[in-house]
Amino acid sequence: MKLASLKGPTRDGTLVVVDRALARAVKADGIAPTMQHLLENWDALAPKLRDVAASLEGGHERHAFDFRQVLTRGEVAAPLPRAYEWLDGSAYLSHVERVRRARNDKVPESFYKDPLMYQGGAGAMMGPRDPIRALSEDWGIDLEGEVVALVGDVPMGATPAQAAAAVRLLTLVNDVSFRRLIPAELAKGFGFVNGKGANALAPVAATPDELGDRWKDGRIHLPMTCDVNGKQLGNPDAGADAQFGLHELIAHAAKTRDLAAGTMVGTGTISNHDLSAGFACLMEARLVEQVETGAAKTPFLQFGDSVRIEMRDASGASVFGAIEQQVISASAGIQPEPRG
Amino acid sequence: MKLASLKGPTRDGTLVVVDRALARAVKADGIAPTMQHLLENWDALAPKLRDVAASLEGGHERHAFDFRQVLTRGEVAAPLPRAYEWLDGSAYLSHVERVRRARNDKVPESFYKDPLMYQGGAGAMMGPRDPIRALSEDWGIDLEGEVVALVGDVPMGATPAQAAAAVRLLTLVNDVSFRRLIPAELAKGFGFVNGKGANALAPVAATPDELGDRWKDGRIHLPMTCDVNGKQLGNPDAGADAQFGLHELIAHAAKTRDLAAGTMVGTGTISNHDLSAGFACLMEARLVEQVETGAAKTPFLQFGDSVRIEMRDASGASVFGAIEQQVISASAGIQPEPRG
């Protein structure tokens, strides 16, 4: 089953069921008004939505509409337009290794057993076509392509197996990062606040069964393509080099507290040891350039630049639809247009 | 105006207006079903709620009920039962100075101009009488008494003056901390995930005008009393030694992203330079003991221990009601009773 949210009438959006081809959709608000409501009442409501999905796939939904059109018009919100918690792991240690190597440092041994994780903001997720707003190019604007799990209620102290059973939906996230703000912020020791911006999700979230045998050990075994200004930055395999599966990251996050339904847990920037896979963020390209040539030459994102993040299955079909965002200049202290 | 939330029927609770004496309350769900809904529609709805508050104060609300009774029965939720963002500053540098001094370290000069802040979980806030659940006493369970602001929408790059205007409500928070998990977690460099538990809010949140001239420069100029097992741990003045006002902390959090209505921003543990004020967390008592006597002797919280956090005005009246919690042993992987 594939699900999305249209923008409005409230900040939680309107839940829709989308067909496998991401071509047609139908509102699900008679069953569950919003994705958050669905995640809180999954066992009761998901079977009904699966019936709608089957009927949509069979061409029997009279009120179905063209999903591609509403997506193009910018009317699609993040599948979960706002989340109570956003916990982002760092499962791909080749990403961490490159960061450390560039500063002549090693990855602590503990990182291979105890996941790195930070908590970020998700009170206003960007839709898949919403612009990345920044006040200055000097922030060092970067994308981070990741896989994210939307979970049901996870009790404190849940095992990885319990956590695996709580994974309701999977999708992609662009964890927007402001690289030049991060070193000073991390030096303070309390993690990221200013170094991370609002994040975008892919148009559609899918139940794990949609991935077939590509969903295994809490990992999606498919490459994710990241383009900047139409040029491929990388297509690392999300299953290849993940030190931790999503079930392990979720269990880590739940060690000392319950995670409420609607919590999002991310893998961290996808990264492969194989350099030919390229990168899912600009910083990693720069770090490799710095080590190999003495200087980083790939620029961070400038106003007007565009990014695209997508995952295709073995047949070449887009699994979640593409995140396609343009970076734009915003004015300080000015509320953007209403989201609802 | 003073507001609270009763538990249920949904996870967002039911909004109620409470009188100044915290004795009687009346449901406000005809005007705003939930605190989150109110915070998203403050300008339209707050005047109507102020009318209800005036009518309640005058004894004219036919459906008013005994607030103290529902509080005692554990039916009062946090005023905002779940929040999309919880950003906690560290405004009281005597707290930071004591931490650093105990490890023979100095506070970096930048901390006096650039606030320390972390993002934590608030997807399931504890009500003011809910137990603090932990899996082990070895976590080093501690309270942290703080002031917290509930804000409306704050645009990216808002000035401190804009941030001040976005403060809708004030209350107290117990930012539960697991001290023995924190050093290893902070050493990883990404902030707190396991080191902080679910947090509790005081029974009632109040509009800033309820504080009169005690609300000034983004600070509440009143002492906050913290008791452990009925014995006073401290009553530091929340206005005395705050390096940053809440408006400055909110503006800091909004530097690179919009903050959505319903975001909570905290002051960090209240702490005074004057040691006779005592402490709002056990760790600080232990650090002072360590420096003065060579060994910390105040224990962290054990199962069965109780904490109480309250702020009284000049006349001795409780402003927000008391947070009163007992620490209990929880079982791993077991969902607590439904909150809604």
XYZ file of C-alpha atoms in Angstrom:
680
model
C 0.000 0.000 0.000
C 1.234 3.476 -0.909
C -0.006 6.578 0.880
C 0.431 10.319 0.533
C -0.993 13.536 1.981
C -2.449 16.499 0.135
C -1.906 19.950 1.616
C -4.779 21.307 3.727
C -7.364 21.863 5.044
C -5.381 21.606 8.311
C -1.639 21.413 8.925
C -1.995 17.626 9.065
C -3.064 17.436 5.426
C -5.519 14.994 3.867
C -4.631 11.320 3.545
C -4.786 9.743 0.065
C -4.131 6.221 -1.221
C -1.841 6.168 -4.280
C -1.509 3.356 -6.810
C 1.760 1.462 -7.307
C 2.563 3.406 -10.474
C 2.187 6.713 -8.542
C -0.226 7.786 -11.271
C -3.621 7.862 -9.610
C -4.833 8.508 -6.098
C -8.026 8.656 -4.093
C -8.820 10.471 -0.869
C -8.924 8.230 2.181
C -10.445 10.759 4.533
C -13.602 8.708 4.980
C -11.416 6.096 6.673
C -8.601 8.158 8.167
C -8.590 11.949 7.823
C -4.844 12.274 8.270
C -1.662 10.197 8.252
C -1.158 10.948 11.959
C -4.636 9.594 12.726
C -3.875 6.480 10.691
C -0.579 5.875 12.502
C -2.364 6.106 15.855
C -5.069 3.654 14.750
C -3.154 1.476 12.301
C -4.490 -1.962 13.184
C -8.108 -0.883 12.809
C -7.741 1.323 9.749
C -4.928 -0.094 7.611
C -6.960 -3.121 6.403
C -9.682 -0.773 5.147
C -7.105 1.313 3.315
C -5.624 -1.824 1.770
C -9.082 -2.545 0.345
C -9.132 0.946 -1.165
C -5.633 0.395 -2.566
C -6.722 -2.873 -4.208
C -9.818 -1.224 -5.655
C -7.703 1.690 -6.936
C -5.230 -0.729 -8.520
C -8.159 -2.459 -10.221
C -9.451 0.818 -11.626
C -12.617 0.698 -9.521
C -12.272 3.963 -7.597
C -14.723 6.436 -9.127
C -13.242 9.429 -7.329
C -9.640 8.693 -8.243
C -7.644 11.631 -9.590
C -4.348 12.212 -11.383
C -1.683 12.141 -8.653
C 1.059 13.372 -10.985
C -0.905 16.538 -11.687
C -1.455 17.489 -8.053
C 2.209 16.702 -7.388
C 3.316 18.981 -10.210
C 1.027 21.713 -8.922
C 2.806 21.559 -5.544
C -0.329 20.392 -3.746
C 1.261 17.290 -2.250
C 2.498 17.604 1.321
C 4.974 15.314 3.030
C 3.173 11.970 3.614
C 3.373 12.908 7.306
C 3.152 16.718 7.142
C 4.375 17.130 10.706
C 5.817 14.619 13.107
C 6.115 14.672 16.889
C 9.582 13.215 16.802
C 12.352 13.029 14.236
C 15.279 10.908 15.312
C 18.023 10.546 12.780
C 20.638 7.845 13.069
C 23.952 7.555 11.292
C 23.898 3.989 10.016
C 26.352 4.405 7.122
C 29.743 4.611 8.731
C 31.568 5.299 5.460
C 29.925 8.748 5.755
C 31.288 9.151 9.297
C 34.683 7.704 8.309
C 35.077 10.267 5.527
C 34.200 13.130 7.871
C 36.767 11.928 10.379
C 39.474 11.102 7.860
C 39.295 14.626 6.459
C 40.204 15.962 9.906
C 42.842 13.247 10.510
C 40.668 11.547 13.056
C 39.472 7.973 13.490
C 35.968 6.642 14.050
C 35.665 5.536 17.687
C 35.262 1.745 18.000
C 31.986 2.250 19.908
C 30.331 3.774 16.794
C 30.202 0.293 15.244
C 28.014 -1.006 18.084
C 26.270 2.062 19.540
C 24.493 4.169 16.895
C 25.078 7.885 16.529
C 21.699 9.627 16.594
C 20.364 13.148 16.915
C 16.897 14.575 17.419
C 15.737 17.242 14.987
C 12.712 19.341 14.182
C 9.765 17.991 12.231
C 6.963 20.350 13.206
C 6.690 21.609 9.623
C 7.982 19.068 7.116
C 8.427 20.262 3.537
C 6.425 18.647 0.767
C 8.352 16.923 -2.039
C 8.193 19.985 -4.311
C 8.507 22.728 -1.675
C 11.527 25.011 -1.935
C 14.457 24.847 0.466
C 14.352 28.308 2.070
C 17.511 29.810 3.500
C 18.549 33.277 4.610
C 22.107 32.985 3.310
C 24.147 30.872 0.902
C 26.964 31.223 3.437
C 25.236 28.632 5.603
C 26.710 25.927 3.328
C 23.382 24.472 2.190
C 23.497 20.717 1.585
C 21.131 17.844 0.912
C 21.208 14.509 2.752
C 19.372 11.626 1.088
C 18.150 9.041 3.586
C 15.570 6.340 4.181
C 13.073 7.013 6.974
C 10.644 4.771 8.853
C 7.301 6.003 10.191
C 6.464 3.947 13.267
C 3.526 3.088 15.472
C 3.771 3.220 19.259
C 7.080 1.778 20.450
C 7.329 1.083 24.179
C 10.423 2.032 26.175
C 12.983 -0.741 26.095
C 11.532 -2.381 22.981
C 13.758 -5.028 21.393
C 14.889 -4.621 17.779
C 12.300 -7.305 16.893
C 9.539 -5.304 18.582
C 10.808 -2.200 16.803
C 10.750 -4.008 13.449
C 7.092 -4.897 14.012
C 6.308 -1.217 14.661
C 7.547 -0.033 11.241
C 4.407 1.066 9.421
C 5.737 2.923 6.393
C 8.984 3.719 4.621
C 9.926 6.712 2.514
C 12.838 9.016 1.641
C 13.887 12.186 3.419
C 16.028 15.130 2.438
C 17.632 16.062 5.750
C 18.671 19.590 4.800
C 21.926 20.576 6.483
C 23.776 23.862 6.878
C 27.374 22.684 6.851
C 29.141 25.899 7.775
C 26.979 26.299 10.888
C 27.628 22.775 12.130
C 31.262 22.794 13.400
C 30.680 25.647 15.855
C 27.364 24.190 16.942
C 28.669 20.660 17.513
C 31.626 22.105 19.420
C 29.123 23.309 22.023
C 28.356 19.642 22.667
C 24.542 19.544 22.576
C 23.975 18.458 18.947
C 22.244 20.257 16.081
C 19.701 23.061 16.309
C 20.729 25.697 13.759
C 22.816 23.282 11.665
C 19.755 21.471 10.342
C 16.832 23.031 8.467
C 13.305 21.872 7.764
C 13.252 18.495 5.992
C 11.333 17.178 2.994
C 9.814 13.749 2.473
C 9.231 11.926 -0.827
C 5.692 12.218 -2.261
C 4.638 8.741 -1.165
C 5.229 6.449 1.813
C 4.947 2.696 1.261
C 4.284 -0.242 3.555
C 7.366 -2.487 3.793
C 5.652 -5.293 1.808
C 5.705 -3.010 -1.259
C 9.482 -3.463 -1.275
C 9.185 -7.254 -1.543
C 12.503 -8.976 -0.901
C 14.305 -5.626 -1.184
C 13.221 -4.937 2.449
C 15.386 -7.145 4.626
C 17.126 -6.772 8.002
C 15.642 -3.310 8.477
C 17.329 -2.111 5.278
C 16.042 -1.273 1.805
C 18.326 -3.047 -0.653
C 18.009 -0.603 -3.524
C 20.151 2.275 -4.765
C 18.982 5.838 -4.137
C 19.832 8.417 -6.785
C 20.735 11.995 -5.846
C 21.037 14.655 -8.540
C 22.105 18.281 -8.200
C 21.115 20.600 -11.036
C 20.285 17.562 -13.168
C 23.693 15.974 -12.730
C 24.060 12.758 -10.755
C 25.838 13.198 -7.431
C 25.512 9.542 -6.500
C 23.411 6.422 -6.385
C 24.582 4.591 -3.273
C 22.859 1.346 -2.321
C 20.830 1.800 0.858
C 21.277 -1.867 1.768
C 24.969 -2.300 1.086
C 26.874 -0.650 3.916
C 24.378 0.083 6.657
C 25.969 -0.777 9.994
C 22.529 -0.714 11.649
C 19.072 -1.603 10.392
C 16.115 0.695 11.024
C 14.799 -1.728 13.670
C 18.048 -1.305 15.589
C 17.944 2.483 15.258
C 14.330 2.564 16.471
C 15.197 0.344 19.454
C 18.111 2.657 20.240
C 15.817 5.697 20.229
C 13.337 3.889 22.515
C 15.909 2.830 25.128
C 14.758 5.294 27.789
C 11.339 6.474 26.616
C 8.244 5.465 24.669
C 8.140 6.619 21.063
C 4.666 7.828 20.124
C 2.923 6.709 16.926
C 4.036 9.018 14.128
C 7.668 9.159 15.218
C 10.084 9.211 12.269
C 13.425 7.439 12.496
C 16.012 8.005 9.767
C 19.060 6.049 8.620
C 21.403 9.000 8.205
C 22.936 9.936 4.862
C 23.209 6.868 2.665
C 26.828 6.173 1.815
C 28.816 3.279 0.357
C 32.450 2.350 0.876
C 32.660 2.000 -2.916
C 33.507 5.519 -4.099
C 32.113 4.825 -7.571
C 28.626 4.910 -6.038
C 29.049 8.631 -5.516
C 27.358 10.468 -2.673
C 24.014 11.432 -1.155
C 25.302 14.750 0.180
C 27.702 17.389 -1.130
C 29.863 17.400 1.980
C 31.029 13.853 1.364
C 32.041 14.682 -2.203
C 33.990 17.636 -0.810
C 35.691 15.550 1.892
C 36.870 13.001 -0.655
C 38.155 15.794 -2.908
C 39.955 17.343 0.032
C 41.707 14.088 0.933
C 42.496 13.181 -2.680
C 43.432 16.580 -4.122
C 44.014 18.796 -1.089
C 40.987 20.992 -1.780
C 37.218 20.620 -1.904
C 35.879 21.849 -5.225
C 32.211 20.758 -5.302
C 30.269 23.818 -4.114
C 27.445 23.722 -1.594
C 23.984 24.621 -2.892
C 23.377 28.152 -4.114
C 20.065 29.964 -4.561
C 18.450 28.641 -7.731
C 20.100 25.215 -7.506
C 17.889 22.153 -7.614
C 18.131 18.728 -5.967
C 16.416 15.453 -6.795
C 16.319 12.320 -4.649
C 14.664 9.123 -5.856
C 14.739 5.358 -5.386
C 13.860 2.993 -8.244
C 13.108 -0.704 -7.972
C 14.693 -3.452 -10.118
C 12.209 -2.738 -12.901
C 13.135 0.941 -12.913
C 9.865 2.133 -11.360
C 10.030 4.920 -8.791
C 9.136 3.484 -5.383
C 8.283 6.656 -3.442
C 8.312 9.314 -6.178
C 11.036 11.933 -6.325
C 11.918 14.717 -3.920
C 12.537 17.690 -6.247
C 13.404 20.938 -4.545
C 14.855 24.266 -5.512
C 16.900 26.385 -3.113
C 15.457 29.878 -2.687
C 16.368 32.984 -0.763
C 14.012 33.745 2.140
C 13.601 36.933 4.143
C 14.222 36.908 7.877
C 11.200 37.120 10.124
C 8.648 36.738 7.341
C 6.106 33.943 7.696
C 5.944 31.785 4.539
C 2.552 31.238 2.910
C 0.193 29.181 5.028
C 0.792 25.470 4.657
C -2.732 24.334 5.498
C -5.823 33.482 31.598
C -4.893 30.036 32.884
C -5.404 26.921 30.786
C -5.020 23.179 31.267
C -5.822 19.945 29.450
C -7.741 16.953 30.711
C -6.655 13.505 29.506
C -8.643 12.121 26.556
C -10.607 11.498 24.453
C -7.657 11.811 22.048
C -3.922 12.089 22.711
C -4.293 15.858 22.451
C -6.533 16.009 25.522
C -9.414 18.400 26.168
C -8.762 22.092 26.759
C -10.091 23.655 29.964
C -9.997 27.182 31.393
C -8.857 27.277 35.036
C -9.444 30.073 37.528
C -6.580 32.037 39.092
C -6.830 30.110 42.345
C -6.482 26.807 40.412
C -9.643 25.669 42.199
C -12.283 25.525 39.478
C -12.236 24.872 35.759
C -14.571 24.662 32.803
C -14.212 22.850 29.511
C -13.346 25.079 26.601
C -13.920 22.528 23.875
C -16.786 24.507 22.397
C -14.221 27.179 21.511
C -11.018 25.174 21.057
C -11.045 21.387 21.405
C -7.342 21.141 22.213
C -4.417 23.284 23.296
C -2.677 22.576 19.979
C -5.733 23.848 18.075
C -5.748 26.970 20.232
C -2.057 27.655 19.644
C -2.619 27.400 15.876
C -5.578 29.790 16.013
C -4.646 31.984 18.951
C -5.688 35.413 17.675
C -9.193 34.259 16.808
C -9.829 32.032 19.828
C -7.911 33.495 22.772
C -10.296 36.487 23.234
C -13.238 34.079 23.521
C -11.380 32.044 26.108
C -10.572 35.199 28.051
C -14.314 35.842 28.235
C -14.795 32.344 29.646
C -11.977 32.968 32.141
C -13.619 36.209 33.311
C -16.976 34.483 33.642
C -15.359 31.609 35.584
C -13.620 34.079 37.888
C -16.979 35.748 38.509
C -18.612 32.430 39.413
C -20.879 32.502 36.364
C -19.857 29.236 34.671
C -22.631 26.733 35.314
C -20.557 23.768 34.130
C -17.480 24.570 36.179
C -15.983 21.672 38.118
C -13.477 21.153 40.926
C -10.048 21.283 39.250
C -8.214 20.105 42.356
C -10.239 16.897 42.382
C -9.514 15.947 38.767
C -5.864 16.803 39.366
C -5.706 14.536 42.413
C -7.378 11.757 40.446
C -4.575 11.966 37.842
C -6.959 13.086 35.103
C -5.025 16.226 34.202
C -2.651 15.945 31.244
C 0.200 18.294 30.463
C -1.375 21.600 29.295
C 0.072 20.682 25.875
C -0.109 16.865 25.981
C 2.239 16.497 23.027
C 4.354 19.051 21.239
C 5.901 19.017 17.777
C 9.123 20.546 19.006
C 10.859 20.785 22.360
C 13.936 22.978 22.310
C 15.664 23.391 25.617
C 18.166 26.137 26.209
C 20.675 26.476 28.997
C 20.143 30.033 30.182
C 21.484 29.665 33.720
C 25.216 29.552 33.353
C 25.860 28.885 37.043
C 24.486 25.402 36.226
C 26.969 25.042 33.351
C 29.803 26.565 35.403
C 29.300 24.008 38.187
C 29.313 21.123 35.696
C 32.550 22.387 34.169
C 34.252 23.258 37.441
C 33.678 19.734 38.725
C 35.705 18.447 35.787
C 38.342 21.208 36.096
C 37.116 22.878 32.945
C 36.052 26.423 32.121
C 32.900 27.676 30.416
C 33.815 28.788 26.885
C 33.480 32.564 26.437
C 31.022 32.001 23.567
C 28.451 30.429 25.934
C 27.747 33.906 27.340
C 26.589 35.160 23.937
C 25.508 32.060 21.987
C 22.996 29.905 23.889
C 23.506 26.198 24.448
C 20.382 24.382 23.256
C 19.316 20.838 22.520
C 16.241 19.344 20.885
C 14.400 16.638 22.785
C 11.312 14.479 22.548
C 7.855 15.765 23.401
C 5.591 13.336 21.556
C 4.160 12.070 24.843
C 4.475 14.613 27.632
C 3.733 13.427 31.155
C 0.887 14.986 33.083
C 1.721 16.737 36.369
C 0.883 13.660 38.474
C 2.114 10.945 36.100
C 4.917 8.712 37.372
C 8.480 8.959 36.089
C 9.001 5.503 34.542
C 12.480 4.074 34.262
C 13.906 0.633 33.591
C 16.818 0.991 36.003
C 17.886 3.132 38.954
C 21.388 2.866 37.515
C 20.439 5.428 34.869
C 21.008 8.143 37.498
C 17.466 9.527 37.458
C 17.293 13.281 38.046
C 14.771 16.098 37.873
C 15.394 19.447 36.163
C 13.046 22.275 37.100
C 12.666 24.843 34.327
C 10.382 27.499 32.879
C 8.974 26.777 29.412
C 7.266 28.982 26.830
C 4.595 27.689 24.450
C 4.787 29.740 21.270
C 2.745 30.554 18.201
C 4.252 30.422 14.712
C 7.742 31.952 14.699
C 9.212 32.666 11.252
C 12.805 31.764 10.437
C 15.137 34.598 11.351
C 12.695 36.209 13.800
C 14.194 38.896 16.010
C 14.067 38.499 19.799
C 11.278 41.127 19.759
C 9.281 39.069 17.259
C 9.945 35.990 19.363
C 8.737 37.796 22.494
C 5.461 38.588 20.753
C 5.005 34.906 19.884
C 5.050 33.746 23.531
C 1.504 32.553 24.195
C 1.780 30.715 27.495
C 4.268 29.973 30.253
C 4.512 27.005 32.572
C 7.010 24.764 34.385
C 8.647 21.611 33.063
C 10.415 18.705 34.731
C 13.058 17.828 32.144
C 13.795 14.313 33.405
C 17.457 13.407 32.910
C 19.396 10.157 33.168
C 22.764 11.415 34.393
C 24.796 8.234 34.126
C 23.816 7.808 30.466
C 24.760 11.358 29.508
C 28.604 11.421 29.534
C 28.952 8.554 27.027
C 26.146 9.956 24.882
C 27.504 13.515 24.779
C 30.944 12.134 23.972
C 29.495 10.887 20.688
C 28.920 14.542 19.815
C 25.286 14.563 18.626
C 23.508 15.617 21.832
C 20.960 13.780 23.974
C 18.691 10.921 22.921
C 18.874 8.285 25.673
C 20.087 10.751 28.318
C 16.714 12.483 28.551
C 13.367 10.849 29.331
C 9.787 11.933 28.817
C 9.061 15.292 30.457
C 6.223 16.563 32.627
C 4.541 19.968 32.596
C 2.860 21.754 35.510
C -0.947 21.390 35.671
C -1.644 24.850 34.277
C -0.143 27.159 31.649
C -0.679 30.908 32.069
C -0.604 33.830 29.679
C 2.328 36.140 30.474
C 0.008 38.913 31.756
C -0.924 36.608 34.667
C 2.621 37.147 35.950
C 2.173 40.943 36.080
C 5.480 42.740 36.598
C 7.166 39.408 37.472
C 7.352 38.718 33.689
C 10.089 40.980 32.377
C 12.860 40.663 29.764
C 11.685 37.172 28.837
C 12.232 35.992 32.409
C 9.867 35.106 35.255
C 11.164 36.920 38.330
C 9.956 34.467 40.956
C 11.608 31.615 42.850
C 10.801 28.040 41.889
C 10.773 25.463 44.663
C 12.014 21.909 44.093
C 11.450 19.250 46.742
C 12.651 15.643 46.786
C 10.820 13.295 49.147
C 9.261 16.298 50.865
C 12.593 17.977 51.582
C 13.527 21.213 49.829
C 16.324 20.814 47.292
C 16.250 24.463 46.292
C 14.237 27.536 45.485
C 16.347 29.407 42.930
C 14.982 32.621 41.457
C 14.144 32.139 37.775
C 14.783 35.806 37.039
C 18.019 36.323 38.928
C 20.807 34.721 36.903
C 19.377 33.933 33.470
C 21.980 34.846 30.867
C 19.286 34.721 28.164
C 15.580 35.539 28.190
C 13.072 33.178 26.605
C 12.666 35.589 23.656
C 16.379 35.226 22.946
C 16.254 31.434 23.238
C 13.250 31.299 20.872
C 15.021 33.544 18.351
C 18.078 31.294 18.583
C 15.975 28.196 17.849
C 14.375 29.965 14.858
C 17.639 31.095 13.260
C 17.503 28.611 10.373
C 13.919 27.355 10.344
C 10.335 28.289 11.123
C 9.033 27.125 14.496
C 5.483 25.844 14.221
C 2.745 26.904 16.645
C 2.912 24.622 19.660
C 6.689 24.556 19.848
C 7.966 24.545 23.426
C 11.160 26.391 24.331
C 12.697 25.862 27.773
C 15.133 27.873 29.876
C 17.264 24.964 31.042
C 17.627 24.062 34.720
C 17.088 27.117 36.879
C 20.200 27.896 38.887
C 21.518 30.810 40.918
C 25.087 31.829 41.640
C 24.034 32.171 45.291
C 24.497 28.673 46.713
C 22.003 29.320 49.508
C 19.232 29.164 46.885
C 19.889 25.449 46.544
C 19.283 23.586 43.300
C 16.662 22.569 40.761
C 18.393 19.271 39.950
C 20.275 16.693 41.997
C 23.339 16.735 39.780
C 24.155 20.306 40.752
C 23.939 19.473 44.448
C 26.308 16.571 43.793
C 28.763 18.712 41.824
C 28.972 21.276 44.606
C 29.482 18.507 47.175
C 32.194 17.011 44.999
C 34.085 20.302 44.740
C 33.602 21.209 48.409
C 34.078 17.829 50.108
C 35.689 15.650 47.455
C 32.647 13.380 47.088
C 29.044 13.669 45.917
C 26.695 12.401 48.605
C 23.195 13.399 47.442
C 21.836 10.307 45.692
C 20.015 10.340 42.372
C 16.334 9.373 42.434
C 15.419 5.802 43.406
C 12.188 3.949 42.721
C 9.574 5.229 45.161
C 11.138 8.669 45.490
C 8.958 11.706 44.849
C 9.671 15.134 43.363
C 7.705 18.356 43.562
C 8.264 21.497 41.483
C 6.229 24.647 42.052
C 6.382 28.416 41.639
C 4.547 30.758 44.010
C 3.856 34.443 43.507
C 4.587 37.210 46.023
C 1.321 36.445 47.843
C 2.265 32.775 48.163
C -0.271 31.536 45.618
C 0.797 28.754 43.263
C 1.061 30.196 39.752
C 0.978 27.010 37.650
C 0.149 24.336 40.243
C 2.722 21.773 41.304
C 4.404 19.018 39.333
C 4.271 16.047 41.742
C 5.727 12.828 40.451
C 6.859 9.528 41.858
C 9.621 7.457 40.286
C 8.476 3.937 39.417
C 10.050 0.851 37.917
C 8.824 0.064 34.409
C 9.168 -3.130 32.384
C 11.013 -3.071 29.062
C 8.911 -3.338 25.935
C 5.558 -3.018 27.702
C 3.225 -0.279 26.522
C 1.975 1.837 29.437
C -1.764 2.323 29.834
C -3.304 4.398 27.065
C -2.915 8.107 27.677
C -5.974 9.228 25.732
